[in-house]
């Protein structure tokens, strides 16, 4: 009798396992087809990155670059500038950060309008070299711009990005103030040491 009970339990387990798999294929099969690859060695593909615009989207427009020590207005009454550009030893404290040669700089936004200006959506990035590779931001030493600037006031944020000394001949600091406005680009040579 005990043997029959064991066989019934084993049979139930087998049925449950088969039913839970829902008729899936061989063990390890995911149920999705593998991507098709061409066996033609001359075939090429275009990689899609997270920075590629989606269908129907247009990448943000960039204003003509200005000198690193110039001022720029992404919109009338919002004046931006870069100052205190310096070579520093970047410290890595955050996930994925890598310590090394870096640049530190201040971004100042002056509000010459009669209304508060929101900086909540502002993004600051750096790219370097002839190929304009993006630089990585470091959290240590960085103090982002506040969320808004009162009328007639200025606000300053400090940013640190890893930039090897040999890539500082052509540095571009992009200030993306708000979606739908041109990205302000400050371009020029940065200190090596």
mmCIF file of C-alpha atoms in Angstrom:
data_model
loop_
_atom_site.group_PDB
_atom_site.id
_atom_site.type_symbol
_atom_site.label_atom_id
_atom_site.label_comp_id
_atom_site.label_asym_id
_atom_site.label_seq_id
_atom_site.Cartn_x
_atom_site.Cartn_y
_atom_site.Cartn_z
ATOM 1 C CA UNK A 1 0.000 0.000 0.000
ATOM 2 C CA UNK A 2 2.872 2.398 0.851
ATOM 3 C CA UNK A 3 4.462 1.653 -2.531
ATOM 4 C CA UNK A 4 1.253 2.609 -4.340
ATOM 5 C CA UNK A 5 1.032 5.887 -2.371
ATOM 6 C CA UNK A 6 4.629 6.771 -3.276
ATOM 7 C CA UNK A 7 3.975 6.015 -6.957
ATOM 8 C CA UNK A 8 0.838 8.203 -6.910
ATOM 9 C CA UNK A 9 2.764 11.104 -5.336
ATOM 10 C CA UNK A 10 5.587 10.746 -7.886
ATOM 11 C CA UNK A 11 3.067 10.624 -10.749
ATOM 12 C CA UNK A 12 1.359 13.782 -9.442
ATOM 13 C CA UNK A 13 4.676 15.586 -9.229
ATOM 14 C CA UNK A 14 5.535 14.606 -12.816
ATOM 15 C CA UNK A 15 2.128 15.812 -14.034
ATOM 16 C CA UNK A 16 2.498 19.117 -12.180
ATOM 17 C CA UNK A 17 5.989 19.711 -13.564
ATOM 18 C CA UNK A 18 4.896 18.977 -17.135
ATOM 19 C CA UNK A 19 1.771 21.127 -16.747
ATOM 20 C CA UNK A 20 3.703 24.044 -15.251
ATOM 21 C CA UNK A 21 6.086 24.057 -18.210
ATOM 22 C CA UNK A 22 3.100 24.535 -20.482
ATOM 23 C CA UNK A 23 4.500 22.347 -23.210
ATOM 24 C CA UNK A 24 7.685 24.374 -23.493
ATOM 25 C CA UNK A 25 10.556 23.063 -25.553
ATOM 26 C CA UNK A 26 13.749 21.480 -24.374
ATOM 27 C CA UNK A 27 15.251 22.371 -20.998
ATOM 28 C CA UNK A 28 16.937 25.771 -21.137
ATOM 29 C CA UNK A 29 14.732 26.976 -23.993
ATOM 30 C CA UNK A 30 13.421 30.468 -23.436
ATOM 31 C CA UNK A 31 10.515 30.414 -25.825
ATOM 32 C CA UNK A 32 11.950 33.297 -27.838
ATOM 33 C CA UNK A 33 13.678 32.995 -31.140
ATOM 34 C CA UNK A 34 17.325 33.891 -31.416
ATOM 35 C CA UNK A 35 18.056 36.981 -33.491
ATOM 36 C CA UNK A 36 18.811 36.285 -37.118
ATOM 37 C CA UNK A 37 22.385 36.907 -38.175
ATOM 38 C CA UNK A 38 23.596 37.080 -41.710
ATOM 39 C CA UNK A 39 26.243 34.602 -42.789
ATOM 40 C CA UNK A 40 27.384 37.192 -45.345
ATOM 41 C CA UNK A 41 30.664 38.651 -43.976
ATOM 42 C CA UNK A 42 30.086 41.900 -45.904
ATOM 43 C CA UNK A 43 26.726 42.511 -44.196
ATOM 44 C CA UNK A 44 26.662 45.437 -41.823
ATOM 45 C CA UNK A 45 24.302 46.530 -39.122
ATOM 46 C CA UNK A 46 23.602 49.811 -37.399
ATOM 47 C CA UNK A 47 23.703 49.556 -33.612
ATOM 48 C CA UNK A 48 20.941 51.297 -31.701
ATOM 49 C CA UNK A 49 21.962 52.989 -28.482
ATOM 50 C CA UNK A 50 19.889 54.530 -25.730
ATOM 51 C CA UNK A 51 20.891 57.959 -27.032
ATOM 52 C CA UNK A 52 19.418 57.335 -30.472
ATOM 53 C CA UNK A 53 16.170 59.248 -30.941
ATOM 54 C CA UNK A 54 13.038 57.154 -31.157
ATOM 55 C CA UNK A 55 11.026 57.197 -34.377
ATOM 56 C CA UNK A 56 9.404 60.593 -34.732
ATOM 57 C CA UNK A 57 11.714 62.208 -32.176
ATOM 58 C CA UNK A 58 14.319 64.781 -33.054
ATOM 59 C CA UNK A 59 17.557 65.026 -31.060
ATOM 60 C CA UNK A 60 17.937 68.316 -29.191
ATOM 61 C CA UNK A 61 19.214 71.164 -31.333
ATOM 62 C CA UNK A 62 22.580 72.614 -30.394
ATOM 63 C CA UNK A 63 23.283 76.312 -30.583
ATOM 64 C CA UNK A 64 26.541 77.311 -32.252
ATOM 65 C CA UNK A 65 29.392 76.660 -29.784
ATOM 66 C CA UNK A 66 30.715 79.611 -27.792
ATOM 67 C CA UNK A 67 34.084 79.965 -26.071
ATOM 68 C CA UNK A 68 34.411 78.358 -22.645
ATOM 69 C CA UNK A 69 34.851 81.795 -21.055
ATOM 70 C CA UNK A 70 31.848 83.347 -22.868
ATOM 71 C CA UNK A 71 28.239 83.728 -21.738
ATOM 72 C CA UNK A 72 25.238 82.314 -23.571
ATOM 73 C CA UNK A 73 21.450 82.598 -23.411
ATOM 74 C CA UNK A 74 19.527 79.384 -24.124
ATOM 75 C CA UNK A 75 16.369 81.536 -23.906
ATOM 76 C CA UNK A 76 16.051 85.309 -23.477
ATOM 77 C CA UNK A 77 16.766 86.350 -19.898
ATOM 78 C CA UNK A 78 18.494 83.119 -18.840
ATOM 79 C CA UNK A 79 22.243 83.744 -18.996
ATOM 80 C CA UNK A 80 24.715 80.882 -18.503
ATOM 81 C CA UNK A 81 28.467 80.844 -18.060
ATOM 82 C CA UNK A 82 31.321 78.507 -17.160
ATOM 83 C CA UNK A 83 33.975 79.495 -14.613
ATOM 84 C CA UNK A 84 36.621 77.990 -12.320
ATOM 85 C CA UNK A 85 37.607 75.397 -14.946
ATOM 86 C CA UNK A 86 40.437 73.398 -13.376
ATOM 87 C CA UNK A 87 42.298 70.113 -13.689
ATOM 88 C CA UNK A 88 41.707 67.941 -10.608
ATOM 89 C CA UNK A 89 42.267 64.389 -9.417
ATOM 90 C CA UNK A 90 38.804 62.872 -9.683
ATOM 91 C CA UNK A 91 37.630 60.746 -6.752
ATOM 92 C CA UNK A 92 35.307 57.801 -7.418
ATOM 93 C CA UNK A 93 32.702 57.236 -4.717
ATOM 94 C CA UNK A 94 29.532 56.332 -6.612
ATOM 95 C CA UNK A 95 28.609 53.100 -8.379
ATOM 96 C CA UNK A 96 30.392 52.762 -11.712
ATOM 97 C CA UNK A 97 32.622 55.777 -11.147
ATOM 98 C CA UNK A 98 36.314 55.546 -12.014
ATOM 99 C CA UNK A 99 38.883 57.804 -10.329
ATOM 100 C CA UNK A 100 41.462 59.606 -12.396
ATOM 101 C CA UNK A 101 42.342 62.833 -14.143
ATOM 102 C CA UNK A 102 39.289 65.084 -14.210
ATOM 103 C CA UNK A 103 37.988 68.571 -14.844
ATOM 104 C CA UNK A 104 36.026 70.592 -12.323
ATOM 105 C CA UNK A 105 34.036 73.682 -13.296
ATOM 106 C CA UNK A 106 31.195 75.903 -12.169
ATOM 107 C CA UNK A 107 28.054 76.556 -14.184
ATOM 108 C CA UNK A 108 26.329 79.815 -13.274
ATOM 109 C CA UNK A 109 22.798 80.664 -14.348
ATOM 110 C CA UNK A 110 21.624 84.261 -14.009
ATOM 111 C CA UNK A 111 17.889 84.950 -14.159
ATOM 112 C CA UNK A 112 17.293 88.313 -15.835
ATOM 113 C CA UNK A 113 13.547 87.638 -16.178
ATOM 114 C CA UNK A 114 10.685 88.761 -13.929
ATOM 115 C CA UNK A 115 9.682 85.170 -13.061
ATOM 116 C CA UNK A 116 11.435 82.286 -11.264
ATOM 117 C CA UNK A 117 13.353 80.056 -13.675
ATOM 118 C CA UNK A 118 13.157 76.295 -13.144
ATOM 119 C CA UNK A 119 16.431 74.403 -13.451
ATOM 120 C CA UNK A 120 14.866 71.064 -12.484
ATOM 121 C CA UNK A 121 15.272 69.605 -15.990
ATOM 122 C CA UNK A 122 18.758 71.012 -16.620
ATOM 123 C CA UNK A 123 21.430 68.546 -17.749
ATOM 124 C CA UNK A 124 25.170 69.283 -17.940
ATOM 125 C CA UNK A 125 27.406 66.966 -19.979
ATOM 126 C CA UNK A 126 30.994 66.984 -21.228
ATOM 127 C CA UNK A 127 32.489 65.498 -24.385
ATOM 128 C CA UNK A 128 36.122 65.577 -25.444
ATOM 129 C CA UNK A 129 38.533 65.086 -28.301
ATOM 130 C CA UNK A 130 38.085 65.186 -32.038
ATOM 131 C CA UNK A 131 35.598 62.302 -31.788
ATOM 132 C CA UNK A 132 33.701 64.024 -28.940
ATOM 133 C CA UNK A 133 33.551 61.021 -26.620
ATOM 134 C CA UNK A 134 31.311 61.618 -23.597
ATOM 135 C CA UNK A 135 33.055 62.098 -20.257
ATOM 136 C CA UNK A 136 31.841 60.401 -17.073
ATOM 137 C CA UNK A 137 30.461 62.512 -14.244
ATOM 138 C CA UNK A 138 31.826 62.079 -10.728
ATOM 139 C CA UNK A 139 29.701 62.682 -7.635
ATOM 140 C CA UNK A 140 32.553 63.699 -5.310
ATOM 141 C CA UNK A 141 33.123 67.420 -5.669
ATOM 142 C CA UNK A 142 29.941 67.932 -7.684
ATOM 143 C CA UNK A 143 27.138 70.137 -6.371
ATOM 144 C CA UNK A 144 24.316 70.386 -8.927
ATOM 145 C CA UNK A 145 22.428 73.551 -9.713
ATOM 146 C CA UNK A 146 19.421 74.200 -7.461
ATOM 147 C CA UNK A 147 15.931 73.460 -8.770
ATOM 148 C CA UNK A 148 15.166 77.121 -9.510
ATOM 149 C CA UNK A 149 16.554 80.655 -9.632
ATOM 150 C CA UNK A 150 14.602 83.666 -8.364
ATOM 151 C CA UNK A 151 14.172 86.737 -10.603
ATOM 152 C CA UNK A 152 17.291 88.908 -10.605
ATOM 153 C CA UNK A 153 19.344 86.207 -8.856
ATOM 154 C CA UNK A 154 22.105 83.803 -9.909
ATOM 155 C CA UNK A 155 22.724 80.170 -9.024
ATOM 156 C CA UNK A 156 25.908 78.142 -9.372
ATOM 157 C CA UNK A 157 26.530 74.408 -9.585
ATOM 158 C CA UNK A 158 29.893 72.635 -9.550
ATOM 159 C CA UNK A 159 30.518 69.648 -11.799
ATOM 160 C CA UNK A 160 33.381 67.137 -12.024
ATOM 161 C CA UNK A 161 33.938 64.905 -15.068
ATOM 162 C CA UNK A 162 36.748 62.445 -15.792
ATOM 163 C CA UNK A 163 38.783 63.751 -18.718
ATOM 164 C CA UNK A 164 42.250 62.364 -19.518
ATOM 165 C CA UNK A 165 44.875 65.098 -19.931
ATOM 166 C CA UNK A 166 45.516 64.105 -23.555
ATOM 167 C CA UNK A 167 41.850 64.752 -24.482
ATOM 168 C CA UNK A 168 41.659 68.355 -23.285
ATOM 169 C CA UNK A 169 42.499 70.155 -26.543
ATOM 170 C CA UNK A 170 38.830 70.075 -27.589
ATOM 171 C CA UNK A 171 36.441 70.043 -24.636
ATOM 172 C CA UNK A 172 32.728 70.746 -24.991
ATOM 173 C CA UNK A 173 30.549 71.479 -21.987
ATOM 174 C CA UNK A 174 26.884 71.189 -22.940
ATOM 175 C CA UNK A 175 24.204 72.966 -20.913
ATOM 176 C CA UNK A 176 20.783 71.517 -21.765
ATOM 177 C CA UNK A 177 18.456 73.955 -20.012
ATOM 178 C CA UNK A 178 15.038 72.653 -21.001
ATOM 179 C CA UNK A 179 13.497 70.318 -23.571
ATOM 180 C CA UNK A 180 12.647 72.237 -26.711
ATOM 181 C CA UNK A 181 15.389 74.835 -26.259
ATOM 182 C CA UNK A 182 18.749 74.687 -28.020
ATOM 183 C CA UNK A 183 21.570 73.086 -26.049
ATOM 184 C CA UNK A 184 24.242 75.672 -25.207
ATOM 185 C CA UNK A 185 27.750 74.373 -25.955
ATOM 186 C CA UNK A 186 30.857 75.927 -24.424
ATOM 187 C CA UNK A 187 33.914 74.775 -26.402
ATOM 188 C CA UNK A 188 37.642 75.179 -26.093
ATOM 189 C CA UNK A 189 40.836 73.943 -24.538
ATOM 190 C CA UNK A 190 40.895 72.908 -20.875
ATOM 191 C CA UNK A 191 43.802 72.945 -18.405
ATOM 192 C CA UNK A 192 45.998 69.835 -18.484
ATOM 193 C CA UNK A 193 47.338 70.217 -14.946
#
